[in-house]
Short mmCIF file of C-alpha atoms in Angstrom, two decimals:
data_model
loop_
_atom_site.label_atom_id
_atom_site.label_comp_id
_atom_site.label_asym_id
_atom_site.label_seq_id
_atom_site.Cartn_x
_atom_site.Cartn_y
_atom_site.Cartn_z
CA GLU A 36 0.00 0.00 0.00
CA THR A 37 1.34 3.44 -0.91
CA LEU A 38 0.37 6.50 1.11
CA THR A 39 1.09 10.08 0.12
CA GLY A 40 1.09 13.16 2.32
CA ALA A 41 2.78 16.44 3.05
CA TYR A 42 4.35 15.13 6.28
CA LEU A 43 5.09 11.83 7.99
CA VAL A 44 5.39 11.35 11.75
CA GLY A 45 7.01 8.16 13.01
CA CYS A 46 5.22 7.16 16.22
CA ASP A 47 6.30 3.57 15.72
CA GLY A 48 8.05 2.80 18.97
CA ALA A 49 11.48 1.75 20.14
CA GLN A 50 12.26 -0.25 17.01
CA SER A 51 11.03 2.60 14.81
CA LEU A 52 11.33 1.79 11.11
CA VAL A 53 11.01 5.51 10.35
CA ARG A 54 13.93 6.41 12.62
CA LYS A 55 16.07 3.68 11.10
CA LYS A 56 15.25 4.82 7.55
CA LEU A 57 16.45 8.29 8.58
CA ALA A 58 19.68 6.76 10.01
CA ILE A 59 18.99 8.46 13.36
CA ARG A 60 20.51 6.74 16.40
CA TYR A 61 19.68 6.76 20.08
CA GLN A 62 22.16 8.43 22.41
CA GLY A 63 22.47 8.08 26.16
CA GLU A 64 23.30 5.68 28.96
CA THR A 65 23.28 1.92 28.76
CA PRO A 66 21.56 0.12 31.63
CA GLU A 67 23.59 -0.41 34.80
CA HIS A 68 23.55 -3.82 36.45
CA GLN A 69 21.47 -3.88 39.63
CA ASP A 70 19.27 -6.40 41.40
CA PHE A 71 16.03 -4.96 40.02
CA MET A 72 15.07 -2.40 37.35
CA GLY A 73 18.51 -2.53 35.80
CA GLY A 74 19.42 -4.76 32.86
CA PRO A 75 17.46 -7.65 31.33
CA MET A 76 13.97 -8.18 32.74
CA VAL A 77 11.04 -10.46 32.07
CA SER A 78 7.36 -9.63 32.47
CA THR A 79 5.10 -12.62 33.01
CA HIS A 80 1.32 -12.60 32.64
CA VAL A 81 0.01 -14.60 35.60
CA ARG A 82 -3.48 -15.79 36.47
CA ALA A 83 -3.56 -16.27 40.26
CA PRO A 84 -6.88 -15.39 41.93
CA GLY A 85 -5.55 -17.21 45.00
CA LEU A 86 -3.33 -14.20 45.67
CA TYR A 87 -6.38 -12.27 46.85
CA ARG A 88 -7.56 -15.12 49.06
CA LYS A 89 -4.26 -16.03 50.68
CA VAL A 90 -1.82 -13.11 50.54
CA LEU A 91 -3.04 -9.67 49.60
CA ARG A 92 -4.77 -7.95 52.47
CA THR A 93 -5.24 -4.62 50.69
CA ARG A 94 -6.12 -4.21 47.04
CA ALA A 95 -3.72 -1.97 45.13
CA TRP A 96 -2.35 -1.46 41.66
CA GLN A 97 1.25 -2.50 42.34
CA TYR A 98 2.86 -4.66 45.01
CA TYR A 99 6.60 -4.70 45.69
CA ALA A 100 8.29 -7.49 47.60
CA LEU A 101 11.85 -7.53 48.87
CA ASN A 102 13.61 -10.36 50.65
CA PRO A 103 17.11 -11.83 50.66
CA ASP A 104 16.22 -14.21 47.82
CA ILE A 105 14.42 -11.95 45.34
CA ARG A 106 13.11 -8.50 44.52
CA GLY A 107 10.23 -7.99 42.16
CA ASN A 108 6.84 -6.47 41.73
CA ILE A 109 3.37 -7.57 40.75
CA VAL A 110 1.05 -5.26 38.81
CA THR A 111 -2.71 -5.71 38.84
CA VAL A 112 -4.19 -6.35 35.38
CA ASP A 113 -7.93 -6.83 35.95
CA GLY A 114 -8.55 -6.71 39.71
CA ARG A 115 -9.93 -10.24 39.66
CA GLY A 116 -6.85 -12.42 39.56
CA GLU A 117 -4.65 -11.54 36.59
CA PHE A 118 -1.31 -9.87 37.23
CA LEU A 119 1.95 -8.91 35.57
CA PHE A 120 4.97 -10.25 37.43
CA ASN A 121 8.31 -8.51 36.80
CA THR A 122 11.63 -10.03 37.69
CA ARG A 123 15.20 -9.96 36.47
CA LEU A 124 17.05 -12.16 34.00
CA THR A 125 20.75 -12.93 34.22
CA THR A 126 21.89 -11.96 30.71
CA LEU A 127 20.48 -10.00 27.78
CA ASP A 128 20.16 -13.12 25.63
CA GLU A 129 18.63 -15.33 28.33
CA GLN A 130 15.25 -16.77 27.40
CA PRO A 131 12.49 -16.94 30.03
CA ASP A 132 12.53 -20.28 31.85
CA ALA A 133 9.06 -21.21 33.10
CA ALA A 134 10.34 -23.28 36.02
CA ARG A 135 12.73 -20.57 37.23
CA ILE A 136 10.03 -17.90 36.93
CA ALA A 137 7.57 -20.09 38.86
CA SER A 138 10.17 -20.50 41.61
CA ALA A 139 10.79 -16.75 41.67
CA PHE A 140 7.06 -16.05 41.86
CA HIS A 141 6.72 -18.39 44.84
CA ALA A 142 9.72 -16.77 46.54
CA LEU A 143 8.13 -13.37 46.06
CA VAL A 144 4.62 -14.31 47.15
CA GLY A 145 5.54 -16.76 49.92
CA GLU A 146 2.49 -18.98 49.43
CA ASP A 147 1.28 -21.54 46.92
CA VAL A 148 -1.53 -19.64 45.19
CA GLY A 149 -1.87 -21.95 42.18
CA PRO A 150 -0.48 -19.57 39.53
CA GLU A 151 -1.07 -20.13 35.82
CA PHE A 152 1.59 -18.51 33.63
CA LEU A 153 0.05 -17.19 30.42
CA GLY A 154 3.06 -15.67 28.67
CA HIS A 155 6.50 -14.11 29.06
CA TRP A 156 8.00 -10.96 27.48
CA THR A 157 11.60 -9.81 27.84
CA TRP A 158 12.66 -6.17 28.02
CA THR A 159 15.54 -4.04 29.30
CA ALA A 160 15.29 -1.81 32.37
CA GLY A 161 17.52 1.16 33.09
CA GLN A 162 17.23 2.74 29.66
CA ALA A 163 17.77 6.49 29.35
CA LEU A 164 18.05 6.97 25.60
CA VAL A 165 17.13 9.94 23.42
CA ALA A 166 17.42 10.13 19.64
CA GLU A 167 20.19 12.35 18.27
CA SER A 168 17.57 14.07 16.13
CA PHE A 169 13.77 14.25 16.13
CA GLY A 170 13.51 13.97 12.37
CA GLY A 171 14.47 15.74 9.21
CA GLY A 172 12.64 17.69 6.53
CA ARG A 173 9.06 16.55 6.25
CA VAL A 174 9.60 13.39 8.34
CA LEU A 175 9.44 13.71 12.13
CA LEU A 176 9.45 11.38 15.12
CA ALA A 177 7.57 11.25 18.41
CA GLY A 178 7.07 9.03 21.45
CA ASP A 179 9.24 5.97 22.04
CA ALA A 180 10.69 6.43 18.57
CA VAL A 181 12.77 9.28 20.05
CA HIS A 182 13.05 8.45 23.76
CA LEU A 183 13.29 5.24 25.79
CA PHE A 184 12.61 5.18 29.52
CA THR A 185 12.96 3.01 32.54
CA PRO A 186 9.23 2.35 33.06
CA VAL A 187 8.42 4.32 36.19
CA GLY A 188 5.65 6.78 36.92
CA GLY A 189 4.18 6.83 33.43
CA PHE A 190 7.02 9.12 32.31
CA GLY A 191 7.32 7.54 28.86
CA MET A 192 3.62 7.74 28.01
CA ASN A 193 3.20 11.28 29.31
CA THR A 194 6.31 12.51 27.52
CA GLY A 195 5.01 10.99 24.28
CA VAL A 196 1.61 12.64 24.72
CA ASP A 197 3.37 15.98 25.22
CA ASP A 198 5.36 15.36 22.03
CA ALA A 199 2.10 14.93 20.13
CA ALA A 200 0.53 18.04 21.68
CA ASN A 201 3.58 20.09 20.75
CA LEU A 202 3.94 18.76 17.22
CA GLY A 203 0.24 18.50 16.38
CA TRP A 204 -0.57 22.20 16.43
CA LYS A 205 2.56 23.04 14.47
CA LEU A 206 1.69 20.57 11.71
CA ALA A 207 -1.87 21.94 11.64
CA ALA A 208 -0.51 25.49 11.38
CA ARG A 209 1.68 24.53 8.45
CA MET A 210 -1.14 22.69 6.70
CA HIS A 211 -3.57 25.60 7.17
CA GLY A 212 -1.02 28.09 5.91
CA TRP A 213 -0.46 30.29 8.95
CA GLY A 214 2.54 28.43 10.34
CA GLY A 215 5.88 29.67 9.06
CA PRO A 216 8.83 27.70 7.63
CA LYS A 217 10.68 27.79 10.98
CA LEU A 218 7.80 26.48 13.07
CA LEU A 219 8.49 22.74 12.76
CA ALA A 220 12.16 23.23 13.65
CA SER A 221 11.00 24.44 17.07
CA TYR A 222 9.61 20.96 17.78
CA GLU A 223 13.03 19.41 18.34
CA ASN A 224 14.29 22.60 19.98
CA GLU A 225 11.52 22.37 22.58
CA ARG A 226 11.01 18.65 23.05
CA ARG A 227 14.50 17.13 22.96
CA PRO A 228 15.68 18.88 26.16
CA ILE A 229 12.51 17.63 27.87
CA ALA A 230 13.22 14.08 26.69
CA LEU A 231 16.73 14.29 28.16
CA ARG A 232 15.35 15.69 31.44
CA ASN A 233 12.58 13.11 31.79
CA THR A 234 14.60 10.02 30.85
CA GLN A 235 17.22 10.94 33.46
CA ALA A 236 14.55 11.44 36.12
CA ALA A 237 13.07 8.02 35.35
CA LYS A 238 16.48 6.36 35.45
CA THR A 239 17.23 7.93 38.83
CA LEU A 240 13.97 6.60 40.27
CA GLY A 241 14.66 3.14 38.85
CA LYS A 242 18.14 3.08 40.39
CA SER A 243 16.73 4.07 43.78
CA ILE A 244 14.29 1.16 43.72
CA GLY A 245 16.75 -1.40 42.36
CA ASN A 246 19.57 -0.57 44.76
CA LEU A 247 17.47 -0.55 47.93
CA PRO A 248 19.47 -2.49 50.58
CA ILE A 249 17.85 -5.53 52.18
CA ASP A 250 18.68 -6.47 55.75
CA ALA A 251 19.38 -10.20 56.11
CA ALA A 252 17.03 -10.27 59.12
CA ILE A 253 14.04 -8.92 57.24
CA GLU A 254 12.11 -12.22 57.36
CA ASP A 255 13.03 -13.14 60.94
CA ASP A 256 10.33 -13.33 63.59
CA SER A 257 12.43 -11.30 66.01
CA PRO A 258 13.02 -7.73 67.20
CA ALA A 259 15.79 -7.45 64.58
CA GLY A 260 13.34 -8.59 61.91
CA ASP A 261 10.78 -6.03 63.08
CA LEU A 262 13.37 -3.27 62.83
CA ALA A 263 14.47 -4.43 59.37
CA ARG A 264 10.88 -4.44 58.09
CA GLN A 265 10.19 -1.01 59.55
CA ALA A 266 13.33 0.35 57.91
CA ALA A 267 12.30 -1.13 54.55
CA VAL A 268 8.81 0.39 54.85
CA ALA A 269 10.30 3.81 55.62
CA ARG A 270 12.58 3.63 52.59
CA LEU A 271 9.87 2.35 50.25
CA ALA A 272 7.52 5.13 51.37
CA LEU A 273 9.94 7.62 49.83
CA PHE A 274 9.32 6.12 46.39
CA GLY A 275 5.79 7.50 46.34
CA GLU A 276 7.24 10.43 44.41
CA GLU A 277 7.26 8.14 41.38
CA PHE A 278 3.50 8.65 41.19
CA HIS A 279 3.38 12.20 42.59
CA CYS A 280 6.09 13.87 40.52
CA LEU A 281 4.00 16.65 39.02
CA GLY A 282 7.16 18.63 38.35
CA ILE A 283 8.02 16.11 35.64
CA GLN A 284 4.48 15.67 34.35
CA LEU A 285 3.41 19.33 34.24
CA GLY A 286 6.61 21.33 34.62
CA ALA A 287 8.08 21.06 31.10
CA ARG A 288 9.35 24.48 29.98
CA TYR A 289 10.49 25.84 26.61
CA ASP A 290 12.46 28.84 27.84
CA ALA A 291 15.06 28.70 25.04
CA SER A 292 12.50 28.29 22.27
CA PRO A 293 12.68 30.68 19.30
CA ILE A 294 8.85 30.84 19.29
CA VAL A 295 8.55 31.97 22.92
CA VAL A 296 8.98 35.62 23.94
CA ALA A 297 10.13 35.68 27.57
CA ASN A 298 10.61 39.46 27.99
CA GLY A 299 13.26 38.82 30.65
CA ALA A 300 10.94 36.92 32.98
CA THR A 301 12.55 34.52 35.47
CA PRO A 302 11.10 30.99 35.31
CA PRO A 303 10.57 28.89 38.44
CA ALA A 304 13.28 26.39 39.41
CA ASP A 305 13.01 23.00 37.75
CA ASP A 306 11.82 20.54 40.40
CA PRO A 307 10.98 16.99 39.27
CA VAL A 308 8.62 16.38 42.20
CA ASN A 309 6.86 19.70 42.80
CA TYR A 310 5.07 21.68 40.11
CA THR A 311 4.98 25.46 40.57
CA PRO A 312 2.26 27.08 38.42
CA SER A 313 3.77 30.07 36.65
CA ALA A 314 2.71 32.21 33.69
CA CYS A 315 6.33 32.95 32.85
CA PRO A 316 6.41 32.42 29.06
CA GLY A 317 7.56 28.96 28.02
CA GLY A 318 5.72 26.99 30.68
CA ARG A 319 2.28 25.41 30.92
CA ALA A 320 -0.50 27.94 31.40
CA PRO A 321 -1.54 27.88 35.08
CA HIS A 322 -4.88 26.23 35.75
CA LEU A 323 -7.70 28.08 37.45
CA TRP A 324 -11.27 27.12 38.34
CA CYS A 325 -13.76 29.63 36.94
CA ALA A 326 -16.79 30.94 38.81
CA ASP A 327 -19.02 28.31 37.17
CA ARG A 328 -16.59 25.53 38.25
CA THR A 329 -15.35 24.95 34.73
CA SER A 330 -11.62 24.97 34.11
CA LEU A 331 -10.01 27.99 32.50
CA PHE A 332 -8.56 25.49 30.03
CA ASP A 333 -12.08 24.56 28.91
CA HIS A 334 -12.46 28.05 27.46
CA PHE A 335 -9.21 28.19 25.49
CA GLY A 336 -9.68 28.27 21.73
CA ARG A 337 -8.37 25.70 19.27
CA GLY A 338 -5.70 28.15 18.13
CA PHE A 339 -4.07 30.89 20.19
CA THR A 340 -5.94 32.39 23.14
CA LEU A 341 -5.41 35.93 24.38
CA LEU A 342 -6.29 36.25 28.06
CA LYS A 343 -7.43 39.73 29.08
CA LEU A 344 -6.64 39.63 32.77
CA GLY A 345 -6.65 43.32 33.67
CA ASN A 346 -9.25 45.88 32.69
CA ALA A 347 -11.76 44.17 30.39
CA ALA A 348 -12.08 47.41 28.43
CA LEU A 349 -8.42 47.34 27.31
CA ASP A 350 -8.18 47.55 23.52
CA THR A 351 -6.93 44.37 21.84
CA SER A 352 -8.00 45.24 18.32
CA ALA A 353 -4.42 45.60 17.05
CA LEU A 354 -3.51 42.02 17.97
CA GLU A 355 -6.83 40.70 16.69
CA ALA A 356 -6.34 42.47 13.36
CA ALA A 357 -2.78 41.14 13.03
CA ALA A 358 -4.02 37.60 13.70
CA ARG A 359 -6.78 37.93 11.10
CA ALA A 360 -4.31 39.23 8.53
CA ARG A 361 -2.09 36.20 9.06
CA GLY A 362 -4.95 33.71 9.27
CA ILE A 363 -3.98 32.76 12.83
CA PRO A 364 -6.96 31.47 14.85
CA LEU A 365 -7.27 33.67 17.93
CA THR A 366 -9.77 33.59 20.78
CA VAL A 367 -9.97 36.55 23.15
CA LEU A 368 -10.97 35.40 26.62
CA VAL A 369 -11.90 37.60 29.58
CA PRO A 370 -11.91 35.44 32.75
CA GLY A 371 -13.23 38.35 34.81
CA MET A 372 -11.63 37.18 38.06
CA SER A 373 -9.05 38.99 40.13
CA ALA A 374 -7.53 35.60 40.95
CA ALA A 375 -6.65 35.15 37.27
CA ARG A 376 -4.81 38.48 37.17
CA GLU A 377 -2.90 37.55 40.33
CA LEU A 378 -2.02 34.08 39.05
CA TYR A 379 -0.78 35.28 35.64
CA ALA A 380 0.85 38.44 37.09
CA SER A 381 0.10 40.46 33.97
CA ASP A 382 -2.74 42.19 32.13
CA PHE A 383 -2.35 40.00 29.03
CA ALA A 384 -1.15 36.46 28.35
CA LEU A 385 -1.07 34.76 24.96
CA ILE A 386 -1.56 30.99 25.16
CA ARG A 387 -0.44 28.60 22.41
CA PRO A 388 -2.65 25.77 21.10
CA ASP A 389 -0.66 23.32 23.28
CA GLN A 390 -1.58 25.40 26.36
CA HIS A 391 1.89 26.82 26.94
CA VAL A 392 2.35 30.54 27.49
CA ALA A 393 3.89 32.17 24.41
CA TRP A 394 4.00 35.78 25.64
CA ARG A 395 2.64 37.98 28.41
CA GLY A 396 2.73 41.67 29.25
CA ASN A 397 0.88 44.58 30.79
CA SER A 398 0.37 46.16 27.39
CA LEU A 399 0.29 44.86 23.84
CA PRO A 400 3.54 45.25 21.89
CA GLY A 401 3.88 48.20 19.54
CA ASN A 402 4.19 45.78 16.59
CA CYS A 403 1.66 42.99 17.09
CA ASP A 404 2.38 41.57 13.65
CA ALA A 405 6.06 41.07 14.50
CA LEU A 406 5.08 39.25 17.70
CA LEU A 407 2.77 36.88 15.86
CA ALA A 408 5.34 36.36 13.10
CA GLN A 409 7.81 35.09 15.70
CA LEU A 410 5.32 32.95 17.59
CA SER A 411 4.11 31.27 14.39
CA GLY A 412 7.56 30.53 12.99
CA TRP A 413 7.95 33.18 10.29
CA GLN A 414 10.95 34.85 11.89
CA SER A 415 13.39 34.21 14.73
#
């Protein structure tokens, strides 16, 4: 089958045919050997409803078990008795051995729960790889085709979704004629630094889990065993940041982007755990609940959105006329709340289609056309 189009985006995963055809390689760190989440791994689909009857006192999504013999985790698949069991292999070319995996599962669970092993899949943990380029010409890449993660916290999926949000509006702008020739080049400029940042954060979390020390007394029915278990619980509790790291998930910033006008604003510090809402251009537009309990985001337009945060009577006709002349879709939104003005710390904020702040100020620029030309990729 032959397909034709103006652009092609390779979202075809770690073994991306599109990336290989472009002769683009991954760059980054090879996995480090550790007892768990480092090196060759195997995921096994297990049917074991007996786990709920005999072992699991509290229902959860993931269960980690650590003892002197094994470390591993079990992930709930359906909440009725199917799970994914992750454990380590010895070498990269080792094939899953059903008997060894059954023994490991028993060592992890500690009870005979009558498991049925439905399938095994090998993979490599500890990856922190980013493609040397995000495409070329009219062929671009997104998702796992340009970044490989240690699978923690949903970092890989969320980073891929952000790739699509960033690239999607730029492709639409080019196809509809209002996006300039430099717009698509900003995709790699903005997203590759975020891929490097996020893959390293995931690798650091994976190393923390895999290198957790295990006291030899942890299974003893003794005061020493009690202390060892309490120490393990305290250490494991710290890993909750894997699922609460809003700084990674919402804090991506494009401060060095050629299609962002910062006007000398100082962005918040990059914190992988904590997200600080800020309207400093380059970052995600801060969220706010409106008076009718809808989200401010619900009222953004499909193109650019100009927030009028100060006096609602302020004249925005110059920017609106410049947008019309260029064919740029622009929605003018008046939240009408003092909280919005305080949150955005300006009278105006211009929001991109991917909900990042492109520009803000207390007055419109003297040359609105030049501003829009830069934000839409017609000039740097």
